[in-house]
Tab-separated table of C-alpha atoms in Angstrom:
chain	number	residue	atom	x	y	z
A	95	MET	CA	52.299	159.863	167.640
A	96	ASN	CA	54.766	160.143	170.539
A	97	ASP	CA	55.376	163.271	172.641
A	98	LEU	CA	58.420	164.423	170.650
A	99	GLU	CA	56.565	164.052	167.334
A	100	GLN	CA	53.727	166.151	168.802
A	101	CYS	CA	56.275	168.794	169.828
A	102	ILE	CA	57.699	168.894	166.296
A	103	GLN	CA	54.199	169.142	164.802
A	104	THR	CA	53.309	172.004	167.171
A	105	PHE	CA	56.580	173.790	166.454
A	106	GLU	CA	56.126	173.435	162.690
A	107	ASN	CA	52.763	175.155	163.103
A	108	ILE	CA	54.112	178.123	165.106
A	109	LEU	CA	57.302	178.380	163.039
A	110	ASP	CA	55.263	179.678	160.106
A	111	LYS	CA	53.638	182.461	162.121
A	112	ASP	CA	54.453	185.746	163.789
A	113	TYR	CA	52.450	186.655	166.876
A	114	ILE	CA	51.667	190.295	167.550
A	115	LEU	CA	50.280	190.921	171.010
A	116	THR	CA	48.933	194.308	172.035
A	117	LEU	CA	48.949	194.685	175.795
A	118	GLU	CA	46.496	196.800	177.764
A	119	ASP	CA	49.275	199.332	178.534
A	120	GLY	CA	49.881	199.848	174.778
A	121	THR	CA	53.026	197.718	174.573
A	122	VAL	CA	53.222	195.692	171.366
A	123	LEU	CA	55.102	192.395	171.308
A	124	HIS	CA	56.070	190.938	167.927
A	125	ILE	CA	57.187	187.389	168.673
A	126	PHE	CA	58.819	185.166	166.060
A	127	PHE	CA	60.143	181.611	166.124
A	128	THR	CA	63.082	180.069	164.269
A	129	ALA	CA	64.328	176.477	164.081
A	130	LYS	CA	67.164	177.255	166.509
A	131	HIS	CA	64.653	178.045	169.298
A	132	PHE	CA	63.293	174.476	169.452
A	133	LYS	CA	66.232	172.919	171.326
A	134	HIS	CA	66.136	175.463	174.121
A	135	LEU	CA	62.341	175.673	174.407
A	136	LEU	CA	62.166	171.928	175.052
A	137	GLY	CA	65.179	172.087	177.365
A	138	LEU	CA	67.149	169.577	175.299
A	139	HIS	CA	70.374	171.392	176.236
A	140	LYS	CA	69.866	169.956	179.746
A	141	LEU	CA	70.342	166.400	178.435
A	142	THR	CA	74.128	166.660	178.544
A	143	ASP	CA	74.608	162.885	178.659
A	144	ILE	CA	73.405	162.678	175.037
A	145	ALA	CA	76.255	163.506	172.647
A	146	ALA	CA	74.062	165.524	170.259
A	147	PHE	CA	73.114	167.931	173.074
A	148	HIS	CA	76.512	168.231	174.767
A	149	PRO	CA	77.324	171.958	175.169
A	150	LYS	CA	80.846	171.719	173.716
A	151	ARG	CA	80.744	168.757	171.335
A	152	GLY	CA	77.076	168.597	170.422
A	153	LEU	CA	75.072	169.739	167.433
A	154	SER	CA	74.034	173.313	166.777
A	155	ALA	CA	70.499	174.229	167.842
A	156	LYS	CA	69.306	174.260	164.226
A	157	ALA	CA	70.939	170.882	163.543
A	158	VAL	CA	69.198	169.388	166.608
A	159	TYR	CA	65.851	170.537	165.226
A	160	ASP	CA	66.650	169.087	161.792
A	161	TYR	CA	67.816	165.753	163.270
A	162	ILE	CA	64.642	165.404	165.331
A	163	LYS	CA	62.456	166.411	162.398
A	164	ARG	CA	64.104	163.749	160.195
A	165	GLY	CA	63.897	161.078	162.920
A	166	LYS	CA	67.649	160.869	163.536
A	167	ILE	CA	67.041	161.787	167.194
A	168	THR	CA	63.984	160.045	168.619
A	169	PHE	CA	61.787	160.275	171.673
A	170	ASP	CA	63.276	156.989	172.899
A	171	THR	CA	66.747	158.575	172.712
A	172	ILE	CA	65.867	161.593	174.830
A	173	ARG	CA	63.718	159.608	177.260
A	174	LYS	CA	66.726	157.389	178.083
A	175	SER	CA	68.727	160.387	179.335
A	176	ALA	CA	69.483	160.402	183.050
A	177	HIS	CA	68.325	164.049	182.981
A	178	TYR	CA	65.010	163.531	181.169
A	179	SER	CA	62.997	164.239	184.328
A	180	LYS	CA	64.286	167.848	184.141
A	181	ILE	CA	62.438	168.401	180.846
A	182	ALA	CA	59.552	165.897	180.961
A	183	ASP	CA	56.999	168.633	181.791
A	184	ARG	CA	58.225	170.818	178.929
A	185	VAL	CA	57.888	167.990	176.426
A	186	ALA	CA	54.451	166.981	177.706
A	187	CYS	CA	53.130	170.574	177.783
A	188	PHE	CA	54.742	171.975	174.627
A	189	PRO	CA	51.713	171.253	172.392
A	190	MET	CA	49.849	173.875	174.485
A	191	ILE	CA	52.354	176.687	173.823
A	192	GLU	CA	49.953	178.688	171.644
A	193	SER	CA	47.447	178.849	174.511
A	194	LEU	CA	49.763	181.310	176.284
A	195	PHE	CA	49.420	184.046	173.662
A	196	PHE	CA	46.059	185.423	174.771
A	197	LYS	CA	46.561	185.427	178.509
A	198	LYS	CA	48.332	187.552	181.095
A	199	VAL	CA	51.836	188.913	180.650
A	200	ILE	CA	54.521	189.868	183.133
A	201	VAL	CA	55.995	193.154	181.923
A	202	ASP	CA	59.566	194.170	182.785
A	203	PHE	CA	60.264	190.769	184.340
A	204	ASN	CA	62.581	191.141	187.335
A	205	PRO	CA	64.773	188.017	187.741
A	206	ALA	CA	66.319	189.474	190.922
A	207	LEU	CA	63.106	188.517	192.749
A	208	LEU	CA	64.029	184.833	192.237
A	209	LYS	CA	66.909	182.847	193.612
A	210	ASN	CA	69.455	181.826	190.926
A	211	CYS	CA	67.285	182.903	187.976
A	212	LYS	CA	69.188	182.870	184.674
A	213	LEU	CA	66.370	184.228	182.505
A	214	GLN	CA	67.127	187.387	180.557
A	215	ALA	CA	63.486	187.773	179.563
A	216	GLU	CA	61.727	191.130	179.433
A	217	PHE	CA	58.275	189.533	179.377
A	218	ILE	CA	56.752	186.256	180.504
A	219	LEU	CA	53.465	184.999	179.128
A	220	TYR	CA	51.750	182.548	181.431
A	221	THR	CA	48.572	180.632	182.099
A	222	GLU	CA	47.306	178.366	184.828
A	223	TYR	CA	47.712	174.674	184.087
A	224	ARG	CA	46.993	171.725	186.361
A	225	ASN	CA	48.215	172.791	189.811
A	226	GLY	CA	50.729	175.299	188.477
A	227	TYR	CA	51.600	177.544	185.555
A	228	LEU	CA	52.941	177.309	182.024
A	229	HIS	CA	55.415	180.074	181.185
A	230	LEU	CA	56.830	181.408	177.929
A	231	ALA	CA	59.728	183.771	178.568
A	232	ILE	CA	60.225	186.378	175.845
A	233	GLY	CA	63.661	187.853	175.256
A	234	HIS	CA	64.778	190.651	172.955
A	235	ASP	CA	67.721	190.919	170.618
A	236	ILE	CA	68.626	192.914	167.537
A	237	LYS	CA	66.181	190.879	165.404
A	238	GLY	CA	63.215	191.398	167.753
A	239	GLN	CA	61.324	189.508	170.432
A	240	TYR	CA	61.899	185.772	170.539
A	241	PRO	CA	60.964	182.856	172.809
A	242	GLU	CA	63.745	182.481	175.373
A	243	SER	CA	62.315	179.627	177.423
A	244	PHE	CA	59.190	177.542	177.924
A	245	PHE	CA	58.503	175.713	181.174
A	246	TYR	CA	55.996	174.467	183.728
A	247	GLU	CA	56.303	175.552	187.342
A	248	ASP	CA	54.042	174.247	190.082
A	249	SER	CA	54.573	177.287	192.305
A	250	LYS	CA	54.004	181.036	191.866
A	251	CYS	CA	57.723	181.804	192.228
A	252	TYR	CA	58.018	183.402	188.765
A	253	LEU	CA	54.850	185.439	189.360
A	254	SER	CA	55.407	186.813	192.869
A	255	GLY	CA	56.169	190.520	192.997
A	256	GLN	CA	56.027	191.015	189.227
A	257	HIS	CA	54.041	193.592	187.220
A	258	PHE	CA	51.157	192.079	185.197
A	259	VAL	CA	49.065	193.288	182.273
A	260	ASN	CA	46.470	191.584	180.109
A	261	VAL	CA	46.733	190.851	176.410
A	262	GLU	CA	44.166	193.085	174.739
A	263	LYS	CA	44.602	191.917	171.156
A	264	LEU	CA	46.310	189.013	169.422
A	265	GLU	CA	47.138	189.067	165.734
A	266	VAL	CA	48.595	185.981	164.083
A	267	ILE	CA	50.353	186.574	160.775
A	268	GLN	CA	51.163	183.666	158.490
A	269	LYS	CA	54.729	183.977	157.191
A	270	GLN	CA	55.282	183.750	153.483
A	271	ARG	CA	57.384	180.752	152.533
A	272	LYS	CA	60.402	181.588	150.425
A	273	ASN	CA	60.651	179.609	147.222
A	274	LYS	CA	63.941	177.803	146.884
A	275	LYS	CA	65.759	178.434	143.634
A	276	LYS	CA	66.267	175.371	141.520
């Protein structure tokens, strides 16, 4: 199984679950995943030299997920991108995404403490990995809390000056699959 197939397998597993994290300060995060999150979590939008990922002419985020799942976009395709080095860590580390749910959390993430930070996240889950940190940025919209970004950073730049709390409780709820009408 190649790295992209492992990412799809991991995502299929978390796609069917909601994660409810209770933080030590009483904050409750209810994080959900949808098919459209996959493209951004892996950073595929950065591979602008691949037509399917081009920001103006490319596929929708959900279509990218479906194409990869059906083998229409392969690991060989993305690895040939001139920009693949920008996302190689994400692809390699993605199978460990669930390990971030019972760790420390940055609360009220302040992007102003970083130079040129585009994250809109309210929270960042993180854990030490190798000589750096895996991060899962959590955003919020009208539907609830969702994964905004996933990445590896070998420095503490996203952690410096932030407010941290521990995850006190993790509840994983299996989603009920909707039966398709025949």
